[in-house]
Coordinates of C-alpha atoms in Angstrom, one line a residue:
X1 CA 96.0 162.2 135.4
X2 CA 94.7 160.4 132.2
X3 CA 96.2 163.6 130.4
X4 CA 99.6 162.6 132.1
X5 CA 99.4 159.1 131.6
X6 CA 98.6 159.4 127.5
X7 CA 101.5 161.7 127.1
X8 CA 103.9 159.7 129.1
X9 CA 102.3 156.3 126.9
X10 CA 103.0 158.6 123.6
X11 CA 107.1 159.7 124.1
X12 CA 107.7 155.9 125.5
X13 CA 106.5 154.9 121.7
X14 CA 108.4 158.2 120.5
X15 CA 111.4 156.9 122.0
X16 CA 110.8 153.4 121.2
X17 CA 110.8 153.9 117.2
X18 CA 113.9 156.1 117.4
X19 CA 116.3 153.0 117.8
X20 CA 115.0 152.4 114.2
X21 CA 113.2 149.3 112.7
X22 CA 116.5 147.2 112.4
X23 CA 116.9 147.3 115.7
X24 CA 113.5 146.9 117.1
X25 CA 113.4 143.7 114.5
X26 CA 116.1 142.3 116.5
X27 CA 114.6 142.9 119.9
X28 CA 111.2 141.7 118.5
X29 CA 112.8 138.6 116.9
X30 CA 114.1 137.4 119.9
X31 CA 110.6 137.4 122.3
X32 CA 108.8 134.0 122.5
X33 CA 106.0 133.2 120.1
X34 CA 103.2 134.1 122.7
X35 CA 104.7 137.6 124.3
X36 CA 105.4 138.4 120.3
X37 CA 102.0 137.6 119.3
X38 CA 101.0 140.4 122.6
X39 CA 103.6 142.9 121.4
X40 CA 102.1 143.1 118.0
X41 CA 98.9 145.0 119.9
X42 CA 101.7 148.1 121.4
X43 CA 101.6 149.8 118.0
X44 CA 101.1 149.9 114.3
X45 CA 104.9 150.0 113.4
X46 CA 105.3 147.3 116.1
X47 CA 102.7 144.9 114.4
X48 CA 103.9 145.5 110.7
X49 CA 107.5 144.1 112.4
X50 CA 105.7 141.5 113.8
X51 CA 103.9 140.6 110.7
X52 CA 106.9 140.7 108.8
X53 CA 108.0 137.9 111.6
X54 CA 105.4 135.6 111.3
X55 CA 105.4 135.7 107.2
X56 CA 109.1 134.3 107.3
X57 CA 109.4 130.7 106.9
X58 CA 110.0 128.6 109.8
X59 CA 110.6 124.9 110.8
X60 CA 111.1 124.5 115.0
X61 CA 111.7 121.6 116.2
X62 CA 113.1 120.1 120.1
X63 CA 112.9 117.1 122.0
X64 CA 113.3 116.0 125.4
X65 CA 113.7 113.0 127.4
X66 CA 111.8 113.9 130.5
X67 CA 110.4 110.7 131.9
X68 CA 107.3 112.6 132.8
X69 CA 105.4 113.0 129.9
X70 CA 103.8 116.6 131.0
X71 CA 107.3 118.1 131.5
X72 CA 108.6 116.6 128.2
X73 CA 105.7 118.1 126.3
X74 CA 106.4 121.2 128.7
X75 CA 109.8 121.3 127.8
X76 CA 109.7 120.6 124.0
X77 CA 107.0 123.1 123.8
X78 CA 108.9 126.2 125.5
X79 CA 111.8 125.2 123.0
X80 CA 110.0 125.3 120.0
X81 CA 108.2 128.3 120.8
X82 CA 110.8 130.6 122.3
X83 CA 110.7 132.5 119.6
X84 CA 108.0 133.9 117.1
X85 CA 106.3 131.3 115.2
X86 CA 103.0 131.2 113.3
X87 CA 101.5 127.5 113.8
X88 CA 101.0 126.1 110.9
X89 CA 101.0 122.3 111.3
X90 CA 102.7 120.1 114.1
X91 CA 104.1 116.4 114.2
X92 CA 104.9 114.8 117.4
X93 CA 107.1 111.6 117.8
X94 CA 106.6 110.2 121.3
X95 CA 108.8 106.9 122.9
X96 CA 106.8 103.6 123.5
X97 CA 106.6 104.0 127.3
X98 CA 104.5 107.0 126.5
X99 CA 100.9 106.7 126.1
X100 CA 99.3 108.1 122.8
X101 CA 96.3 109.6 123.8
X102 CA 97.3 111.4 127.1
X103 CA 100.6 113.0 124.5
X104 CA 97.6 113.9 122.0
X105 CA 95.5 115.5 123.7
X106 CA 98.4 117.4 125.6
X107 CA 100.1 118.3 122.5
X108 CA 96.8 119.8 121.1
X109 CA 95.2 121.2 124.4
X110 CA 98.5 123.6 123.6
X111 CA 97.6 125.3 120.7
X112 CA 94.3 123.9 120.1
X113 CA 92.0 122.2 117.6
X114 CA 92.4 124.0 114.8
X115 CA 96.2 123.5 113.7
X116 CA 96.6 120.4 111.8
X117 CA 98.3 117.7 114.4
X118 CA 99.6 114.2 113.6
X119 CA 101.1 112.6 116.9
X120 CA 102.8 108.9 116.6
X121 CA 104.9 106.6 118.1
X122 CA 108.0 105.8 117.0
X123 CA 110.8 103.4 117.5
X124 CA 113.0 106.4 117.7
X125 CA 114.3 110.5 117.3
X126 CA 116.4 112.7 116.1
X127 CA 117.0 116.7 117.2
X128 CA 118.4 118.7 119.4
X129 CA 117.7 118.4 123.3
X130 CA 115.1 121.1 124.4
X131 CA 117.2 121.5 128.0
X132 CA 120.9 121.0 126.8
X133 CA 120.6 122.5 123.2
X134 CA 123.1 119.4 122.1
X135 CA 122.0 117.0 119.2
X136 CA 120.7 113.6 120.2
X137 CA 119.9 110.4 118.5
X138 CA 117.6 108.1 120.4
X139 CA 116.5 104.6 119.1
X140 CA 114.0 102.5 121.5
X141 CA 113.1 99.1 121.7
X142 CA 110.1 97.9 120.4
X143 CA 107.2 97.4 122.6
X144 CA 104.3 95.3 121.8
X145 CA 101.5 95.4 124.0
X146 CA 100.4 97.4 127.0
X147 CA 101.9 95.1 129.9
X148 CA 105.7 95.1 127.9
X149 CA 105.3 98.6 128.3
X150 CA 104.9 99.2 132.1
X151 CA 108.2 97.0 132.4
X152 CA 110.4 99.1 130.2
X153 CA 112.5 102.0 132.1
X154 CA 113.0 104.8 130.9
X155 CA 115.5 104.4 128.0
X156 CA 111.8 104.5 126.4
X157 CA 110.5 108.2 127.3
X158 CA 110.7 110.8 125.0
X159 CA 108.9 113.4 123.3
X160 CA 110.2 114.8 119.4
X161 CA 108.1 118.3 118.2
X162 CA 107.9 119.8 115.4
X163 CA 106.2 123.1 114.4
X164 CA 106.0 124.5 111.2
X165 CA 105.0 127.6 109.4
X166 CA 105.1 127.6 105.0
X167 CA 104.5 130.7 103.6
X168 CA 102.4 130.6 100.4
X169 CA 101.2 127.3 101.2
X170 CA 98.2 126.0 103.7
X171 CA 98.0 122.9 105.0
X172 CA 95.2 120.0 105.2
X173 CA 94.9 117.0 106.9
X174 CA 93.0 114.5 105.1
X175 CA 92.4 110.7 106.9
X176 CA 92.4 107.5 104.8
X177 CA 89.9 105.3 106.4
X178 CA 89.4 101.6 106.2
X179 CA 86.6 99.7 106.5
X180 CA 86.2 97.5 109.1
X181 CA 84.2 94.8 107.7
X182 CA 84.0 93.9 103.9
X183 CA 86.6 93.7 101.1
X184 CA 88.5 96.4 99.6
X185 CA 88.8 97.4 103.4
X186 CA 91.2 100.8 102.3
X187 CA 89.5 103.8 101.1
X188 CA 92.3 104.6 98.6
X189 CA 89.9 106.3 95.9
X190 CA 88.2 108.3 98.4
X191 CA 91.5 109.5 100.0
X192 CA 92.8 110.8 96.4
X193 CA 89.4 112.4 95.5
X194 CA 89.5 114.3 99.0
X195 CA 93.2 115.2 98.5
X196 CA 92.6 116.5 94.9
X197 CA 89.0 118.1 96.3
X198 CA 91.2 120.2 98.7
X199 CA 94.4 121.1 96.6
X200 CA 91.6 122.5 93.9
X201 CA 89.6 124.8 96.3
X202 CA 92.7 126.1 97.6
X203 CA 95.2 126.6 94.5
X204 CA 92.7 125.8 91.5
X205 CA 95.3 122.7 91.1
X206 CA 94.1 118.9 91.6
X207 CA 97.5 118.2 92.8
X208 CA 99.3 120.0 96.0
X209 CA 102.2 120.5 96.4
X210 CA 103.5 117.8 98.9
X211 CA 101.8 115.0 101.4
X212 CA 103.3 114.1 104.2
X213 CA 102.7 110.5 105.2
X214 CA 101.9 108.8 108.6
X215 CA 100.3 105.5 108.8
X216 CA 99.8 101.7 110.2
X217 CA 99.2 99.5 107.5
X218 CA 101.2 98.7 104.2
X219 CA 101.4 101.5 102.2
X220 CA 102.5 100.1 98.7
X221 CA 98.7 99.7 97.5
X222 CA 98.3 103.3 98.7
X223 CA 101.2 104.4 97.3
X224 CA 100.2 103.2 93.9
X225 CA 97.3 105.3 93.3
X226 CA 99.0 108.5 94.7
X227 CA 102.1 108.2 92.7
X228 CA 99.3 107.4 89.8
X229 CA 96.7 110.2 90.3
X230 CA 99.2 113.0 90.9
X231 CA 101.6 115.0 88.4
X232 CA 105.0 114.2 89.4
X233 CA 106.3 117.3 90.9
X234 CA 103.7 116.7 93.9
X235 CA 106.3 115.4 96.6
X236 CA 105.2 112.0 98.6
X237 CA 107.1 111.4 101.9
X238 CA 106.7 109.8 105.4
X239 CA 106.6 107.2 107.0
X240 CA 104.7 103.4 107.9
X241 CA 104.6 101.2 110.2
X242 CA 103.1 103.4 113.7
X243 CA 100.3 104.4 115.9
X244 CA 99.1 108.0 115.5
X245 CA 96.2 110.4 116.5
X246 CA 95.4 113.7 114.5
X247 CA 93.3 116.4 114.7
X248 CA 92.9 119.7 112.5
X249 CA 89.8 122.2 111.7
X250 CA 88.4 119.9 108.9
X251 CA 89.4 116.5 110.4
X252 CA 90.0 114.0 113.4
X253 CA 89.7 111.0 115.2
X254 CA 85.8 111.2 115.6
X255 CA 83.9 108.5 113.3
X256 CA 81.9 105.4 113.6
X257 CA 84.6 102.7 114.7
X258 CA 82.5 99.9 114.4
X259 CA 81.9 100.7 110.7
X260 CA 86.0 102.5 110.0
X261 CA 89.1 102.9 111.6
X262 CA 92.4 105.3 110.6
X263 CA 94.9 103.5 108.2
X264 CA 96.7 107.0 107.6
X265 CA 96.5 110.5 107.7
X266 CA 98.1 112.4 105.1
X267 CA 99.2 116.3 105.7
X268 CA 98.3 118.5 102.2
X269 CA 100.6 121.3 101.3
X270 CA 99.0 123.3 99.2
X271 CA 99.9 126.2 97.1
X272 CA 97.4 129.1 98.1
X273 CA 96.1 131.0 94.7
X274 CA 95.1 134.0 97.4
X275 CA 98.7 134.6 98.2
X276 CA 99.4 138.6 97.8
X277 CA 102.6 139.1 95.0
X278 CA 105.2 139.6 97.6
X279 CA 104.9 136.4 99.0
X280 CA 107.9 134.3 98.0
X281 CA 107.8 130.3 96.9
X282 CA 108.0 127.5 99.5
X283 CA 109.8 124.4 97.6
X284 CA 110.3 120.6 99.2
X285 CA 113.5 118.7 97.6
X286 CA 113.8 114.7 98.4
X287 CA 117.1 113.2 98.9
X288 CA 117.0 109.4 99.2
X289 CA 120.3 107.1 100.9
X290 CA 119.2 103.6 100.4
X291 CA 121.2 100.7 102.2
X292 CA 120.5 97.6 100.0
X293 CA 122.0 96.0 97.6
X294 CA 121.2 93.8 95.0
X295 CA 122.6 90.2 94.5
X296 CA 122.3 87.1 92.1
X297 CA 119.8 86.7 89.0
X298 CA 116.5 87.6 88.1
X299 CA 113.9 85.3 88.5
X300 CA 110.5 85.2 87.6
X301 CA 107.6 84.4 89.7
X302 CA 105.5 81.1 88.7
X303 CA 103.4 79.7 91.3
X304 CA 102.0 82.3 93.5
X305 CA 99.7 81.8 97.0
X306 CA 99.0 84.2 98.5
X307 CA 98.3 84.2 102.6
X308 CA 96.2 87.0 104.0
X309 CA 95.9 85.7 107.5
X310 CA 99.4 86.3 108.2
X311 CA 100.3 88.7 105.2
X312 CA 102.8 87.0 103.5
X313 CA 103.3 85.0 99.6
X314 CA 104.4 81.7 98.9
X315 CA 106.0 81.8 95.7
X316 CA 107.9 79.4 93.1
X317 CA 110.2 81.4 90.4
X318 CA 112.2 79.8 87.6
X319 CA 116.0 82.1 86.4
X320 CA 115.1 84.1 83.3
X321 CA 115.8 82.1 80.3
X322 CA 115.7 78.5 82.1
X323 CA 112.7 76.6 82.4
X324 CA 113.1 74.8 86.0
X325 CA 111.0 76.1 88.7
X326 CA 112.9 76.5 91.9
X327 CA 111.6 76.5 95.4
X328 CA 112.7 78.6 98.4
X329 CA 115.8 76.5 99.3
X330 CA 117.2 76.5 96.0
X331 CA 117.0 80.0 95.6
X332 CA 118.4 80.9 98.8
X333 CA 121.4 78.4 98.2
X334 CA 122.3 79.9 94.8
X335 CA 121.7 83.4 96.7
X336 CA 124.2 82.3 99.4
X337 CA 127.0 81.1 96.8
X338 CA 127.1 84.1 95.5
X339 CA 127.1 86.2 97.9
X340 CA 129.5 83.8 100.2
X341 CA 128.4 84.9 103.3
X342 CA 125.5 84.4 106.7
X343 CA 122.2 85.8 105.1
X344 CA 121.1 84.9 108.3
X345 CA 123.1 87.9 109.6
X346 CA 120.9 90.5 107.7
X347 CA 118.1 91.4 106.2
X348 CA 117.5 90.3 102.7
X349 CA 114.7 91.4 100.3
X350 CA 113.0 90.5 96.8
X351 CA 112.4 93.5 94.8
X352 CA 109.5 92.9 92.4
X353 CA 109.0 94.5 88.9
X354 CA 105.3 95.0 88.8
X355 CA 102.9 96.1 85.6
X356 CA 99.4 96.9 87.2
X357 CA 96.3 98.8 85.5
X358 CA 95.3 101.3 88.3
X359 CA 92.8 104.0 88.0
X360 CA 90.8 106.4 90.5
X361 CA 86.8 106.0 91.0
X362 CA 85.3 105.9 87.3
X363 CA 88.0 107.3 85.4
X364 CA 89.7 105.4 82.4
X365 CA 92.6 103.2 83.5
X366 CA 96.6 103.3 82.7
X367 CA 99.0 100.7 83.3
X368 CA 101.9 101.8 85.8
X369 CA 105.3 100.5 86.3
X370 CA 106.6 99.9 89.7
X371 CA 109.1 98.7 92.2
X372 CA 108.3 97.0 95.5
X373 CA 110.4 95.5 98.2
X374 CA 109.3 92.6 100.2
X375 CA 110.9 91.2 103.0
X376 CA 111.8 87.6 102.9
X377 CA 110.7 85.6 105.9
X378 CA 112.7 82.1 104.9
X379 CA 112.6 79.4 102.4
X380 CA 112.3 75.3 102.0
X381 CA 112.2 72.8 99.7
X382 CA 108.2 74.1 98.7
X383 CA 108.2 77.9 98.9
X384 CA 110.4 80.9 99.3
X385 CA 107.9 82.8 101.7
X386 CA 108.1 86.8 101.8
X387 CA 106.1 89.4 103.6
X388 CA 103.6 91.6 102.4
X389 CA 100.9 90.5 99.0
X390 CA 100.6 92.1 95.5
X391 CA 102.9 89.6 93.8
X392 CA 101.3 87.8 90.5
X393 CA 103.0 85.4 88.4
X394 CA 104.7 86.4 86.1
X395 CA 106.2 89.0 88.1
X396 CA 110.2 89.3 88.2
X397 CA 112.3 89.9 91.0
X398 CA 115.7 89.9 92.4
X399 CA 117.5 90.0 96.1
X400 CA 118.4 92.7 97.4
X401 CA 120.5 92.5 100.9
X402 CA 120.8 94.5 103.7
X403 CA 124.3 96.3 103.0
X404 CA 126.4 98.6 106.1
X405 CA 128.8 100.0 103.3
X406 CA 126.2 100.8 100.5
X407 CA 124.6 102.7 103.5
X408 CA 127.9 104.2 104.0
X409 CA 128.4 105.4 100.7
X410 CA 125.0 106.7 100.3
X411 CA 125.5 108.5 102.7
X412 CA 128.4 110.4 101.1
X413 CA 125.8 110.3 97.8
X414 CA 123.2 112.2 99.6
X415 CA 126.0 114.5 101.3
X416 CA 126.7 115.8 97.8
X417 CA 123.0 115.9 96.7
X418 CA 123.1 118.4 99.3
X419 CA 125.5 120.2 98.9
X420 CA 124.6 120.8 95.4
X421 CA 121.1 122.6 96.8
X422 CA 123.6 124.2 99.0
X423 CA 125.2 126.0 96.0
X424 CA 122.0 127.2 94.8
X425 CA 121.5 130.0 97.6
X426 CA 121.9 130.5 101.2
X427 CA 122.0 128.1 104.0
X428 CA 121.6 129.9 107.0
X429 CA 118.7 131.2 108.9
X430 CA 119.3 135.1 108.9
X431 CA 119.0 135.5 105.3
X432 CA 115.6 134.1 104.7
X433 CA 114.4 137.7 103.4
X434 CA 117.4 137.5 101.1
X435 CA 116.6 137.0 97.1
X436 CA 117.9 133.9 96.8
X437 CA 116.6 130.4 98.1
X438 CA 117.6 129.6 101.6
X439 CA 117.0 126.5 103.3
X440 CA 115.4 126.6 106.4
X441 CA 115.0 123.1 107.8
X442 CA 114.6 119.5 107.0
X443 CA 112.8 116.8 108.5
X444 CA 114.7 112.9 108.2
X445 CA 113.2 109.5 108.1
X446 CA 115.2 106.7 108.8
X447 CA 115.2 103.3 109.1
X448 CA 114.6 101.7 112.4
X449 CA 117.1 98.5 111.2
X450 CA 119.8 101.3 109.8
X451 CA 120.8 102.4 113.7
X452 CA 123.1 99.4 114.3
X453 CA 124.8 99.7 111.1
X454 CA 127.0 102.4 112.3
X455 CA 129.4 101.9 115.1
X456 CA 129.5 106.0 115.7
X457 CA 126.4 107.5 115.9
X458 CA 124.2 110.6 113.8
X459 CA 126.3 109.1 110.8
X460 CA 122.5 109.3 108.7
X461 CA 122.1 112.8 110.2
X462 CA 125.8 113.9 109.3
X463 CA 124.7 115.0 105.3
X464 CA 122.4 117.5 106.4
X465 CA 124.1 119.2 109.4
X466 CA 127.6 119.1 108.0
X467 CA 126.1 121.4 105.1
X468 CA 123.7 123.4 107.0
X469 CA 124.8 124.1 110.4
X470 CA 122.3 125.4 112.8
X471 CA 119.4 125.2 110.6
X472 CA 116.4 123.3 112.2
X473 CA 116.8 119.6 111.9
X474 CA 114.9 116.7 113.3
X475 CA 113.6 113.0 112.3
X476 CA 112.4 109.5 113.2
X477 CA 113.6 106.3 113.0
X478 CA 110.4 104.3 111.4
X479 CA 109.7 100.6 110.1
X480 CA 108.8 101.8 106.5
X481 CA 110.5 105.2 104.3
X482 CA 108.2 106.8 102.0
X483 CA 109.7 108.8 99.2
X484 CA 108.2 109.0 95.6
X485 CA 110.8 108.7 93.0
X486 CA 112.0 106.0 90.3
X487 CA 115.0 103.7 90.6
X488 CA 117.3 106.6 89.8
X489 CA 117.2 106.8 93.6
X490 CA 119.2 104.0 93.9
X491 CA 122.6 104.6 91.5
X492 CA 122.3 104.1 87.4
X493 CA 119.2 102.4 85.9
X494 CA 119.3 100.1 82.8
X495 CA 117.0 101.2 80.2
X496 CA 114.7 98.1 80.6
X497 CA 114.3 99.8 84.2
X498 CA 114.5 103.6 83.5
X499 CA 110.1 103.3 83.7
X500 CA 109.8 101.8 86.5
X501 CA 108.5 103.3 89.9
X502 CA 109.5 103.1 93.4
X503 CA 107.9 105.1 96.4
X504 CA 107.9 102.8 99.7
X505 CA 111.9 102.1 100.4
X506 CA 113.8 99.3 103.3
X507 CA 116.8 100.1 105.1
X508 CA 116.9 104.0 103.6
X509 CA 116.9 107.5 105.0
X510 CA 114.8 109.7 103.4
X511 CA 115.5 113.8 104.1
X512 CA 113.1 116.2 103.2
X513 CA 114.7 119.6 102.6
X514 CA 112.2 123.0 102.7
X515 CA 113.8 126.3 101.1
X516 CA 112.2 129.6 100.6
X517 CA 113.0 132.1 97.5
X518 CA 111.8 135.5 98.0
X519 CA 109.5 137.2 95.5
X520 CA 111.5 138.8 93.2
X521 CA 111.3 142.9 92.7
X522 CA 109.2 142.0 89.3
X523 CA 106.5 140.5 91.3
X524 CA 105.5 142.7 93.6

């Protein structure tokens, strides 16, 4: 009987391999990740196919509006992983109704402890429906405490995954922690010299090859350093402004809380010096569509409070070139004049030109250059009062407004931008073993304030999909963009300009395009 049963086990795998290896990559391809990962035990030509699988880059990504958050996480879940995937890192966007921590530890009770996973809450989502296989855009309302919760319905459910696998890269997930007590309460340094720590043990490089961003608190002073301490083809994206929960193999929630707490968590791409030669390159490009626009003179900041019970500046300015110091009122009338409209109506901004010395731990510092938006809260006949600190006199500024048809056309900006990438390989997902670059997904941040803009909706997520039909595309809306550029970003820049900075963004969509080139035949 055993006789019987090993020769009948041995012509089922003769006749198997006769349909040929195309074939059998086809049937293969098309198995959920788990039953793959099973099928790769059958036989040795079976798991060299299967290998060959789970080396290919890959971005998945569903979402579901279940009201039940098991069955969203459920649904999502069997989406993203009906077909083969290696985990490699995973982002989860849930609605406000949704509790954190019971999403967290669902999301991660999935595929364990090990695989780097940031989960947050956002004020909104973008993807394609995990039941109906349409696109949706979701924004929901905010929510700020635990009892405005329980009496939203459930335009506020909602669960956004995204799974991820890089080749030639690994991934870390490195916290920045804040003290709880004391001043200096942001670990800034500490967060660089892990990040660089990590990028050098993996690729013998101090700086990796991307971060992705998640965080609470005002980035801009984080920012700073990292656009500082890092060469400048290291890619800086994400977003600010939500709660989140992570765990991975080398970090998680776990630490004394009555002496830290999380600020942010940033996910390390790193390149991976042990890669074998026929291992192709993983690149990111940024593509930025900013929705301001600026208005009247510069000024320049004089008298300068600033309020860190409620976050905010008080600030003076006098016109470059005059010598009368204006208050808030004055400046917002001669704003107003110009501009001939209801600033009331929409969100208006100072964007301050800043020259600050920055260095990391001990080293030797350098003065950097840098653009920062600040939201202005209102004005009298004392103060023109704006959100956020960092402001010194001396500082200049100008206003920058809200703006539906600068979004609009930055929109058609980024569109091309995209296109452009699109001429520089393939765009579709069956030629990612080609030998030219292929895009293979992209992940969006957008501005929470940017949905009511347009009366038609996915207008922000039109650029990408228009030129890259069904590849694998998902985002956010957030309260804060991160993407690490200069002012180039935002149209022409004057020479007087050309050095500054700018990394944290308002009323912007920020896409974050991943392509994979192939090794070529030198290589390998």
């Amino acid at each position: 009987m055993a006789e019987l049963r090993r020769r009948a086990a041995a012509d089922m795998e003769t006749t198997i391999d006769l349909i040929g290896d195309d074939l059998l990559h086809n049937i293969l391809s098309r198995l959920p990740a788990l039953a793959c990962a099973n099928a790769a035990c059958v036989s040795r030509s079976w798991n060299l196919i299967i290998t060959t699988l789970l080396s290919s880059p890959n971005l998945s990504s569903a979402l579901s509006l279940n009201p039940s958050l098991q069955d969203a996480v459920n649904e999502a879940f069997d989406k993203v992983l009906s077909r083969p995937i290696r985990p490699q890192f995973v982002s989860a966007s849930i609605g406000p109704s949704f509790s954190l921590q019971q999403a967290h530890q669902l999301i991660t009770g999935k595929l364990g402890s090990r695989i780097p996973t940031v989960t947050l809450v956002s004020q909104g989502i973008f993807g394609r429906n995990a039941v109906s296989d349409e696109f949706e855009e979701v924004q929901w309302e905010f929510i700020e405490n635990d009892e405005a919760r329980l009496n939203h319905g459930n335009e506020n459910w909602g669960v956004l995954l995204t799974v991820g696998f890089l080749p030639g890269l690994k991934v870390s997930l490195i916290p920045l922690l804040s003290k709880t007590q004391g001043t200096q309460a942001l670990m800034i340094d500490e967060l660089v010299l892990n990040i660089r720590e990590c990028s050098s043990s993996v690729s013998g490089f101090a700086s990796p090859v991307a971060i992705l961003l998640f965080s609470e608190t005002d980035m801009k002073p984080v920012l700073q350093k990292l656009d500082y301490a890092f060469c400048p083809e290291t890619v800086i994206v994400g977003e600010g402004g939500s709660q989140f929960l992570y765990q991975g193999e080398t970090a998680s929630n776990h630490f004394n809380e009555e002496e830290y707490s999380s600020a942010a968590v940033a996910l390390s791409f790193l390149r991976d010096s042990g890669n074998p030669p026929d291992v192709g390159e993983t690149q990111f490009h940024v593509v930025l569509s900013p929705g301001i626009s600026q208005i009247g003179p510069t000024y320049k900041a004089v008298a300068v409070k600033e309020r860190p019970r409620d976050y905010s500046t008080w600030l003076t300015a006098k016109r470059e070139e005059q010598f009368e110091n204006l208050d808030g009122l004055t400046m917002l009338d001669q704003i107003y004049d110009e501009f001939g409209g209801d600033l009331y109506c929409s969100a208006l901004y100072v964007g301050v030109s800043k020259r600050r010395k920055c260095s990391i731990g001990m080293e030797k510092g350098s003065w950097i250059y840098l653009r920062e938006f600040h939201e202005v809260l209102r004005g009298d006949e004392e103060y023109l009062y704006v959100h956020g600190g960092g402001i010194r006199s001396g500082d200049s500024f100008q206003f920058y407004l809200a703006n539906a048809n600068v979004a609009r056309d930055s929109c058609n900006n980024a569109s091309n931008n995209l296109r452009c990438l699109k001429r520089d390989g393939h765009t579709t997902s069956d030629n990612v073993n080609s030998k030219k670059k292929s895009v293979f997904g992209c992940i969006m941040f957008s501005c929470c304030g940017r949905g009511e803009y347009f009366v038609q909706p996915d207008v922000d997520c039109s650029p990408f999909m228009e030129n890259f039909p069904g590849i694998t595309f998902s985002g956010t809306f957030s309260a804060a963009e991160i993407a690490r550029g200069d002012l180039s970003l935002y149209g022409p820049v004057s020479e007087e300009n050309s050095s500054l900075r700018c990394c944290s963004h308002v009323y912007s969509t920020v896409y974050l395009v991943m392509s994979y080139t192939p090794a070529s035949p030198s290589t390998l």
